[in-house]
Amino acid sequence: MESRHIFILIIVLIVLDALALNSSFVFLYSSGILDGHYSKGETTLVFIFFNLTWLLASLIIRTYKQANVQSIDSLFIKMLYTFVTQVLLLLIALFFIKRIQLLNSQTFYIIVAGFIATSTVRVMIYFSERLYPKINLHKKRIVIIGNHDLASRLEQYFLKNKLSFNLAGSFKDINTEVIDERNSKKINKLKDTVKFAIENNLDEVYTTQFPEQCQDLMGVLNLAEKNCVRVKYVTSFIQFKREEEAFADSSYIFNNYYDGIPILVNRREPLSSIGNRVAKRLFDIVFSLFVIIFLLSWFLPLMSLLINLESKGDALFLQLRSGKKNKPFYCYKFRSMKMNKDSNSLQASRNDARVTKIGAFMRKTSIDELPQFFNVLYGDMSVVGPRPHMLKHTEEYSQLIDQYMVRHFLKPGITGWAQINGFRGETKKHEQMLGRVKYDIWYMENWSLFLDIKIIYKTVFNAIKGEENAF
């Protein structure tokens, strides 16, 4: 299964190669090297054919396959094979295209210039890796916990594929004590080092032990989830079968293969597939653009006027909310309350004196949420997902409710599975938030585009019908 990080690396490489190839062609054309041999129409055909043969050659050689973009060596080797294949395609084309004489000095210049250009791309990648190791925007930052052959094999796999993975550390024993070299009297546990890594922008933890086998590991893995770090389990199918029998309530499921090593997770996530994420994002863009163009283009000024006629202040209310991976973002809403100092800490309650008359209507019909379609278009939110909470509430509930932070593995939504099942509005009781988290995690584990459409339909239906908890 292709991760987002590898997908980004492949897309960046394709774009850079395309820019390099076409820039080299434009340079030759503008410098006059191609003058006097091709007419304008023929130059256009050569340009198109040059791109098509590179594309076909890269498909044949599988230049941009996941396994072939993991090291500088493989990048150069596959590029060389691709150019050899492109030349062969040009030779084959001689038998079918009579209008243009392809095999000549000008074509040779084009191929050499393209080779130099794409080589330059790979040289740039090489030096950026060597000179700027902290530039890891596309990489997945990971840690391995374990002390046997599987952990060592996985470590070698990540080191071999370092263009996609940034191995932050490999810890053999979670309870091992080590002496600080600068102060021989100071002793630290590796557990503290792993905690430090988890709390500093880690993406994933891989462990060869299961939490049922190690109480200390359970604490570290719980800390990982609280920091929106995914936990994955390294095992073999034979070993997993034994553990599955030992843990009768085991819910571990297969996720991926790394170098033939099965990787397990403790929950199913359809949106871990890059194809599903692309489909959801395209749906979000199309749906939000439709609402913005055909509804908010005239409804936004109208509501702004009505809001300002009743109370002073900005018509739009911006509030920091917890987003994906707990990153804060400004959530847009129509202002439904009078200006007050408690808006960023106190939830709206039934018969709240702060709510204006027009605000009560907006909250009852969920109209106040409509500006969040701009958040969806910007990419901070999705049309459907867990509702974003205020930063203060995220901090509080993350300490009180197990798996609360798991809901932050997804982008927050304007509406969600929890909302259409009655878990919306004020959460006075602990059980209300537990129910919301339960439904949000169910949505994450059972996502489909059809489910999103179903939730949107149910949301609109509930808004028209009216909801008891909408106030």
PDB file of C-alpha atoms in Angstrom, residues 114-351:
ATOM      1  CA  GLY A 114      17.130  15.635 -21.878  1.00  0.00           C
ATOM      2  CA  PHE A 115      19.600  13.201 -20.321  1.00  0.00           C
ATOM      3  CA  ILE A 116      21.609  16.064 -18.802  1.00  0.00           C
ATOM      4  CA  ALA A 117      18.448  17.760 -17.527  1.00  0.00           C
ATOM      5  CA  THR A 118      17.021  14.682 -15.779  1.00  0.00           C
ATOM      6  CA  SER A 119      20.485  13.834 -14.433  1.00  0.00           C
ATOM      7  CA  THR A 120      20.580  17.309 -12.921  1.00  0.00           C
ATOM      8  CA  VAL A 121      17.295  16.577 -11.126  1.00  0.00           C
ATOM      9  CA  ARG A 122      18.840  13.507  -9.509  1.00  0.00           C
ATOM     10  CA  VAL A 123      22.032  15.366  -8.612  1.00  0.00           C
ATOM     11  CA  MET A 124      19.885  18.006  -6.911  1.00  0.00           C
ATOM     12  CA  ILE A 125      18.072  15.294  -4.932  1.00  0.00           C
ATOM     13  CA  TYR A 126      21.413  13.745  -3.954  1.00  0.00           C
ATOM     14  CA  PHE A 127      22.900  17.020  -2.661  1.00  0.00           C
ATOM     15  CA  SER A 128      19.691  18.050  -0.935  1.00  0.00           C
ATOM     16  CA  GLU A 129      19.820  14.745   0.970  1.00  0.00           C
ATOM     17  CA  ARG A 130      23.495  15.165   1.855  1.00  0.00           C
ATOM     18  CA  LEU A 131      23.597  18.879   2.625  1.00  0.00           C
ATOM     19  CA  TYR A 132      20.108  19.449   4.003  1.00  0.00           C
ATOM     20  CA  PRO A 133      19.126  16.273   5.887  1.00  0.00           C
ATOM     21  CA  LYS A 134      16.494  18.189   7.887  1.00  0.00           C
ATOM     22  CA  ILE A 135      14.449  18.865   4.748  1.00  0.00           C
ATOM     23  CA  ASN A 136      12.207  15.831   5.138  1.00  0.00           C
ATOM     24  CA  LEU A 137       8.843  17.286   4.163  1.00  0.00           C
ATOM     25  CA  HIS A 138       7.879  14.221   2.114  1.00  0.00           C
ATOM     26  CA  LYS A 139       9.322  11.639   4.483  1.00  0.00           C
ATOM     27  CA  LYS A 140       7.719   9.479   7.118  1.00  0.00           C
ATOM     28  CA  ARG A 141       9.551   9.872  10.427  1.00  0.00           C
ATOM     29  CA  ILE A 142       9.627   6.529  12.246  1.00  0.00           C
ATOM     30  CA  VAL A 143      11.011   4.648  15.257  1.00  0.00           C
ATOM     31  CA  ILE A 144      11.520   0.881  15.681  1.00  0.00           C
ATOM     32  CA  ILE A 145      11.214  -0.893  19.032  1.00  0.00           C
ATOM     33  CA  GLY A 146      12.411  -4.506  19.096  1.00  0.00           C
ATOM     34  CA  ASN A 147      15.339  -6.848  19.477  1.00  0.00           C
ATOM     35  CA  HIS A 148      15.332  -9.716  16.982  1.00  0.00           C
ATOM     36  CA  ASP A 149      15.830 -10.489  13.296  1.00  0.00           C
ATOM     37  CA  LEU A 150      12.569  -8.888  12.134  1.00  0.00           C
ATOM     38  CA  ALA A 151      13.496  -5.559  13.731  1.00  0.00           C
ATOM     39  CA  SER A 152      16.955  -5.683  12.131  1.00  0.00           C
ATOM     40  CA  ARG A 153      15.508  -6.522   8.703  1.00  0.00           C
ATOM     41  CA  LEU A 154      13.012  -3.695   8.990  1.00  0.00           C
ATOM     42  CA  GLU A 155      15.756  -1.294  10.052  1.00  0.00           C
ATOM     43  CA  GLN A 156      17.800  -2.223   6.974  1.00  0.00           C
ATOM     44  CA  TYR A 157      14.724  -1.767   4.770  1.00  0.00           C
ATOM     45  CA  PHE A 158      14.127   1.765   6.055  1.00  0.00           C
ATOM     46  CA  LEU A 159      17.806   2.667   5.726  1.00  0.00           C
ATOM     47  CA  LYS A 160      17.809   1.348   2.159  1.00  0.00           C
ATOM     48  CA  ASN A 161      14.688   3.366   1.343  1.00  0.00           C
ATOM     49  CA  LYS A 162      15.782   6.586   3.004  1.00  0.00           C
ATOM     50  CA  LEU A 163      14.347   8.827   0.299  1.00  0.00           C
ATOM     51  CA  SER A 164      10.905   7.905   1.667  1.00  0.00           C
ATOM     52  CA  PHE A 165      11.618   7.126   5.319  1.00  0.00           C
ATOM     53  CA  ASN A 166      13.500   8.953   8.035  1.00  0.00           C
ATOM     54  CA  LEU A 167      14.548   6.438  10.682  1.00  0.00           C
ATOM     55  CA  ALA A 168      14.687   8.521  13.852  1.00  0.00           C
ATOM     56  CA  GLY A 169      15.859   5.632  16.021  1.00  0.00           C
ATOM     57  CA  SER A 170      15.904   1.876  16.624  1.00  0.00           C
ATOM     58  CA  PHE A 171      15.569   0.788  20.237  1.00  0.00           C
ATOM     59  CA  LYS A 172      16.422  -2.793  21.173  1.00  0.00           C
ATOM     60  CA  ASP A 173      14.852  -2.911  24.622  1.00  0.00           C
ATOM     61  CA  ILE A 174      12.386  -0.413  25.978  1.00  0.00           C
ATOM     62  CA  ASN A 175      13.688  -0.858  29.538  1.00  0.00           C
ATOM     63  CA  THR A 176      17.435  -0.769  28.821  1.00  0.00           C
ATOM     64  CA  GLU A 177      19.323   1.821  30.845  1.00  0.00           C
ATOM     65  CA  VAL A 178      22.135   3.760  29.179  1.00  0.00           C
ATOM     66  CA  ILE A 179      24.809   6.057  30.569  1.00  0.00           C
ATOM     67  CA  ASP A 180      25.000   9.602  29.283  1.00  0.00           C
ATOM     68  CA  GLU A 181      28.506  10.013  27.765  1.00  0.00           C
ATOM     69  CA  ARG A 182      28.742  13.628  28.965  1.00  0.00           C
ATOM     70  CA  ASN A 183      27.889  12.650  32.550  1.00  0.00           C
ATOM     71  CA  SER A 184      28.662   9.091  33.538  1.00  0.00           C
ATOM     72  CA  LYS A 185      26.535   9.445  36.671  1.00  0.00           C
ATOM     73  CA  LYS A 186      23.381  10.267  34.753  1.00  0.00           C
ATOM     74  CA  ILE A 187      21.378   7.220  33.650  1.00  0.00           C
ATOM     75  CA  ASN A 188      18.424   7.378  31.231  1.00  0.00           C
ATOM     76  CA  LYS A 189      16.020   4.710  30.084  1.00  0.00           C
ATOM     77  CA  LEU A 190      15.469   4.227  26.381  1.00  0.00           C
ATOM     78  CA  LYS A 191      11.776   4.505  27.222  1.00  0.00           C
ATOM     79  CA  ASP A 192      12.345   8.200  27.933  1.00  0.00           C
ATOM     80  CA  THR A 193      14.149   8.574  24.612  1.00  0.00           C
ATOM     81  CA  VAL A 194      11.237   6.977  22.748  1.00  0.00           C
ATOM     82  CA  LYS A 195       8.837   9.301  24.566  1.00  0.00           C
ATOM     83  CA  PHE A 196      10.935  12.249  23.485  1.00  0.00           C
ATOM     84  CA  ALA A 197      10.834  11.054  19.868  1.00  0.00           C
ATOM     85  CA  ILE A 198       7.074  10.507  19.986  1.00  0.00           C
ATOM     86  CA  GLU A 199       6.501  14.009  21.306  1.00  0.00           C
ATOM     87  CA  ASN A 200       8.647  15.544  18.546  1.00  0.00           C
ATOM     88  CA  ASN A 201       6.892  15.122  15.193  1.00  0.00           C
ATOM     89  CA  LEU A 202       7.124  11.350  14.849  1.00  0.00           C
ATOM     90  CA  ASP A 203       4.759   9.737  12.305  1.00  0.00           C
ATOM     91  CA  GLU A 204       4.879   6.023  13.169  1.00  0.00           C
ATOM     92  CA  VAL A 205       6.181   3.581  15.764  1.00  0.00           C
ATOM     93  CA  TYR A 206       6.993   0.007  14.673  1.00  0.00           C
ATOM     94  CA  THR A 207       7.283  -2.597  17.406  1.00  0.00           C
ATOM     95  CA  THR A 208       8.094  -6.321  17.384  1.00  0.00           C
ATOM     96  CA  GLN A 209       6.365  -6.660  20.762  1.00  0.00           C
ATOM     97  CA  PHE A 210       2.658  -6.529  21.441  1.00  0.00           C
ATOM     98  CA  PRO A 211       1.332  -4.383  24.285  1.00  0.00           C
ATOM     99  CA  GLU A 212      -0.223  -7.466  25.917  1.00  0.00           C
ATOM    100  CA  GLN A 213       3.332  -8.746  26.429  1.00  0.00           C
ATOM    101  CA  CYS A 214       4.905  -5.627  27.930  1.00  0.00           C
ATOM    102  CA  GLN A 215       3.234  -3.231  30.352  1.00  0.00           C
ATOM    103  CA  ASP A 216       5.885  -0.541  29.840  1.00  0.00           C
ATOM    104  CA  LEU A 217       5.368  -0.762  26.088  1.00  0.00           C
ATOM    105  CA  MET A 218       1.609  -0.264  26.583  1.00  0.00           C
ATOM    106  CA  GLY A 219       2.293   3.094  28.217  1.00  0.00           C
ATOM    107  CA  VAL A 220       4.565   4.218  25.396  1.00  0.00           C
ATOM    108  CA  LEU A 221       2.073   3.172  22.718  1.00  0.00           C
ATOM    109  CA  ASN A 222      -0.771   4.951  24.506  1.00  0.00           C
ATOM    110  CA  LEU A 223       1.436   8.042  24.555  1.00  0.00           C
ATOM    111  CA  ALA A 224       1.993   7.600  20.815  1.00  0.00           C
ATOM    112  CA  GLU A 225      -1.737   7.632  20.064  1.00  0.00           C
ATOM    113  CA  LYS A 226      -2.227  10.671  22.293  1.00  0.00           C
ATOM    114  CA  ASN A 227       0.309  12.446  20.084  1.00  0.00           C
ATOM    115  CA  CYS A 228      -1.377  11.262  16.857  1.00  0.00           C
ATOM    116  CA  VAL A 229       1.457   8.822  16.122  1.00  0.00           C
ATOM    117  CA  ARG A 230       0.347   5.583  14.451  1.00  0.00           C
ATOM    118  CA  VAL A 231       1.484   2.318  16.008  1.00  0.00           C
ATOM    119  CA  LYS A 232       2.279  -0.677  13.790  1.00  0.00           C
ATOM    120  CA  TYR A 233       3.318  -4.206  14.740  1.00  0.00           C
ATOM    121  CA  VAL A 234       6.114  -6.178  13.094  1.00  0.00           C
ATOM    122  CA  THR A 235       5.656  -9.936  13.048  1.00  0.00           C
ATOM    123  CA  SER A 236       5.543 -13.065  10.907  1.00  0.00           C
ATOM    124  CA  PHE A 237       2.328 -14.862  10.026  1.00  0.00           C
ATOM    125  CA  ILE A 238       3.379 -17.886  12.120  1.00  0.00           C
ATOM    126  CA  GLN A 239       4.182 -15.680  15.095  1.00  0.00           C
ATOM    127  CA  PHE A 240       0.951 -13.720  14.617  1.00  0.00           C
ATOM    128  CA  LYS A 241      -1.057 -16.948  14.598  1.00  0.00           C
ATOM    129  CA  ARG A 242       0.395 -17.921  17.967  1.00  0.00           C
ATOM    130  CA  GLU A 243      -0.272 -14.466  19.397  1.00  0.00           C
ATOM    131  CA  GLU A 244      -3.784 -14.435  17.992  1.00  0.00           C
ATOM    132  CA  GLU A 245      -4.500 -17.664  19.880  1.00  0.00           C
ATOM    133  CA  ALA A 246      -2.898 -16.257  23.026  1.00  0.00           C
ATOM    134  CA  PHE A 247      -4.950 -13.045  22.838  1.00  0.00           C
ATOM    135  CA  ALA A 248      -8.516 -14.267  22.318  1.00  0.00           C
ATOM    136  CA  ASP A 249      -9.847 -10.754  21.800  1.00  0.00           C
ATOM    137  CA  SER A 250      -7.116  -9.833  19.293  1.00  0.00           C
ATOM    138  CA  SER A 251      -8.178  -7.271  16.731  1.00  0.00           C
ATOM    139  CA  TYR A 252      -4.872  -6.938  14.872  1.00  0.00           C
ATOM    140  CA  ILE A 253      -5.232  -6.907  11.107  1.00  0.00           C
ATOM    141  CA  PHE A 254      -2.818  -7.061   8.201  1.00  0.00           C
ATOM    142  CA  ASN A 255      -1.782  -3.656   6.819  1.00  0.00           C
ATOM    143  CA  ASN A 256       1.226  -3.957   4.509  1.00  0.00           C
ATOM    144  CA  TYR A 257       4.427  -5.778   3.515  1.00  0.00           C
ATOM    145  CA  TYR A 258       7.882  -4.252   3.963  1.00  0.00           C
ATOM    146  CA  ASP A 259      10.585  -6.455   2.415  1.00  0.00           C
ATOM    147  CA  GLY A 260       8.281  -9.462   2.850  1.00  0.00           C
ATOM    148  CA  ILE A 261       7.658  -8.639   6.515  1.00  0.00           C
ATOM    149  CA  PRO A 262       3.949  -8.478   7.463  1.00  0.00           C
ATOM    150  CA  ILE A 263       2.970  -5.234   9.190  1.00  0.00           C
ATOM    151  CA  LEU A 264      -0.112  -5.329  11.432  1.00  0.00           C
ATOM    152  CA  VAL A 265      -2.297  -2.570  12.833  1.00  0.00           C
ATOM    153  CA  ASN A 266      -5.000  -2.610  15.483  1.00  0.00           C
ATOM    154  CA  ARG A 267      -7.678  -0.959  13.362  1.00  0.00           C
ATOM    155  CA  ARG A 268      -8.787  -0.886   9.755  1.00  0.00           C
ATOM    156  CA  GLU A 269      -8.337   2.491   8.014  1.00  0.00           C
ATOM    157  CA  PRO A 270      -9.682   2.696   4.441  1.00  0.00           C
ATOM    158  CA  LEU A 271      -8.291   6.235   4.177  1.00  0.00           C
ATOM    159  CA  SER A 272      -4.746   4.905   4.639  1.00  0.00           C
ATOM    160  CA  SER A 273      -5.024   4.088   0.910  1.00  0.00           C
ATOM    161  CA  ILE A 274      -3.795   6.978  -1.238  1.00  0.00           C
ATOM    162  CA  GLY A 275      -6.512   6.213  -3.814  1.00  0.00           C
ATOM    163  CA  ASN A 276      -9.259   6.617  -1.218  1.00  0.00           C
ATOM    164  CA  ARG A 277      -7.729   9.844   0.076  1.00  0.00           C
ATOM    165  CA  VAL A 278      -7.540  11.281  -3.438  1.00  0.00           C
ATOM    166  CA  ALA A 279     -11.188  10.320  -4.056  1.00  0.00           C
ATOM    167  CA  LYS A 280     -12.299  11.934  -0.788  1.00  0.00           C
ATOM    168  CA  ARG A 281     -10.296  15.105  -1.467  1.00  0.00           C
ATOM    169  CA  LEU A 282     -11.664  15.445  -5.021  1.00  0.00           C
ATOM    170  CA  PHE A 283     -15.196  15.009  -3.647  1.00  0.00           C
ATOM    171  CA  ASP A 284     -14.500  17.694  -1.017  1.00  0.00           C
ATOM    172  CA  ILE A 285     -13.204  20.151  -3.627  1.00  0.00           C
ATOM    173  CA  VAL A 286     -16.108  19.635  -6.046  1.00  0.00           C
ATOM    174  CA  PHE A 287     -18.766  19.729  -3.305  1.00  0.00           C
ATOM    175  CA  SER A 288     -17.315  22.799  -1.530  1.00  0.00           C
ATOM    176  CA  LEU A 289     -16.897  24.713  -4.803  1.00  0.00           C
ATOM    177  CA  PHE A 290     -20.523  23.955  -5.699  1.00  0.00           C
ATOM    178  CA  VAL A 291     -21.749  25.287  -2.330  1.00  0.00           C
ATOM    179  CA  ILE A 292     -19.480  28.357  -2.438  1.00  0.00           C
ATOM    180  CA  ILE A 293     -20.381  29.335  -6.014  1.00  0.00           C
ATOM    181  CA  PHE A 294     -24.105  28.605  -6.018  1.00  0.00           C
ATOM    182  CA  LEU A 295     -25.020  29.298  -2.379  1.00  0.00           C
ATOM    183  CA  LEU A 296     -22.456  31.274  -0.386  1.00  0.00           C
ATOM    184  CA  SER A 297     -21.777  33.744  -3.237  1.00  0.00           C
ATOM    185  CA  TRP A 298     -25.125  35.437  -2.442  1.00  0.00           C
ATOM    186  CA  PHE A 299     -26.001  33.950   0.968  1.00  0.00           C
ATOM    187  CA  LEU A 300     -22.800  35.155   2.690  1.00  0.00           C
ATOM    188  CA  PRO A 301     -23.472  38.900   2.076  1.00  0.00           C
ATOM    189  CA  LEU A 302     -27.140  38.466   3.014  1.00  0.00           C
ATOM    190  CA  MET A 303     -26.382  36.750   6.334  1.00  0.00           C
ATOM    191  CA  SER A 304     -23.611  39.263   7.080  1.00  0.00           C
ATOM    192  CA  LEU A 305     -26.148  42.073   6.763  1.00  0.00           C
ATOM    193  CA  LEU A 306     -28.708  40.350   9.015  1.00  0.00           C
ATOM    194  CA  ILE A 307     -26.098  39.529  11.666  1.00  0.00           C
ATOM    195  CA  ASN A 308     -24.781  43.104  11.779  1.00  0.00           C
ATOM    196  CA  LEU A 309     -28.276  44.564  11.969  1.00  0.00           C
ATOM    197  CA  GLU A 310     -28.876  42.730  15.259  1.00  0.00           C
ATOM    198  CA  SER A 311     -25.473  43.008  16.947  1.00  0.00           C
ATOM    199  CA  LYS A 312     -22.178  44.755  16.409  1.00  0.00           C
ATOM    200  CA  GLY A 313     -19.088  42.851  15.375  1.00  0.00           C
ATOM    201  CA  ASP A 314     -17.736  40.793  12.491  1.00  0.00           C
ATOM    202  CA  ALA A 315     -20.285  38.590  10.728  1.00  0.00           C
ATOM    203  CA  LEU A 316     -17.761  35.743  10.542  1.00  0.00           C
ATOM    204  CA  PHE A 317     -16.455  34.161  13.715  1.00  0.00           C
ATOM    205  CA  LEU A 318     -12.965  32.633  13.563  1.00  0.00           C
ATOM    206  CA  GLN A 319     -12.016  30.174  16.263  1.00  0.00           C
ATOM    207  CA  LEU A 320      -8.940  27.998  16.702  1.00  0.00           C
ATOM    208  CA  ARG A 321      -9.936  24.331  16.549  1.00  0.00           C
ATOM    209  CA  SER A 322      -7.981  21.071  16.650  1.00  0.00           C
ATOM    210  CA  GLY A 323      -7.323  19.707  13.165  1.00  0.00           C
ATOM    211  CA  LYS A 324      -5.701  16.626  11.702  1.00  0.00           C
ATOM    212  CA  LYS A 325      -2.801  15.389  13.840  1.00  0.00           C
ATOM    213  CA  ASN A 326      -3.946  17.952  16.408  1.00  0.00           C
ATOM    214  CA  LYS A 327      -2.653  20.870  14.357  1.00  0.00           C
ATOM    215  CA  PRO A 328      -4.738  23.979  15.145  1.00  0.00           C
ATOM    216  CA  PHE A 329      -6.529  25.887  12.389  1.00  0.00           C
ATOM    217  CA  TYR A 330      -9.005  28.743  12.232  1.00  0.00           C
ATOM    218  CA  CYS A 331     -12.533  27.373  11.792  1.00  0.00           C
ATOM    219  CA  TYR A 332     -15.009  29.725  10.066  1.00  0.00           C
ATOM    220  CA  LYS A 333     -18.581  30.186  11.264  1.00  0.00           C
ATOM    221  CA  PHE A 334     -21.328  32.762  11.015  1.00  0.00           C
ATOM    222  CA  ARG A 335     -21.289  34.626  14.321  1.00  0.00           C
ATOM    223  CA  SER A 336     -24.344  33.448  16.252  1.00  0.00           C
ATOM    224  CA  MET A 337     -23.589  35.127  19.587  1.00  0.00           C
ATOM    225  CA  LYS A 338     -23.055  38.592  20.931  1.00  0.00           C
ATOM    226  CA  MET A 339     -19.406  39.471  21.268  1.00  0.00           C
ATOM    227  CA  ASN A 340     -18.170  37.878  24.530  1.00  0.00           C
ATOM    228  CA  LYS A 341     -14.944  36.937  26.285  1.00  0.00           C
ATOM    229  CA  ASP A 342     -15.912  33.267  26.839  1.00  0.00           C
ATOM    230  CA  SER A 343     -16.402  32.307  23.183  1.00  0.00           C
ATOM    231  CA  ASN A 344     -13.120  30.374  22.992  1.00  0.00           C
ATOM    232  CA  SER A 345     -13.607  28.354  26.175  1.00  0.00           C
ATOM    233  CA  LEU A 346     -17.321  27.945  26.918  1.00  0.00           C
ATOM    234  CA  GLN A 347     -19.607  25.770  24.801  1.00  0.00           C
ATOM    235  CA  ALA A 348     -23.050  27.022  23.824  1.00  0.00           C
ATOM    236  CA  SER A 349     -25.782  25.658  26.096  1.00  0.00           C
ATOM    237  CA  ARG A 350     -29.544  25.467  25.848  1.00  0.00           C
ATOM    238  CA  ASN A 351     -31.127  28.938  26.245  1.00  0.00           C
TER     239      ASN A 351
END
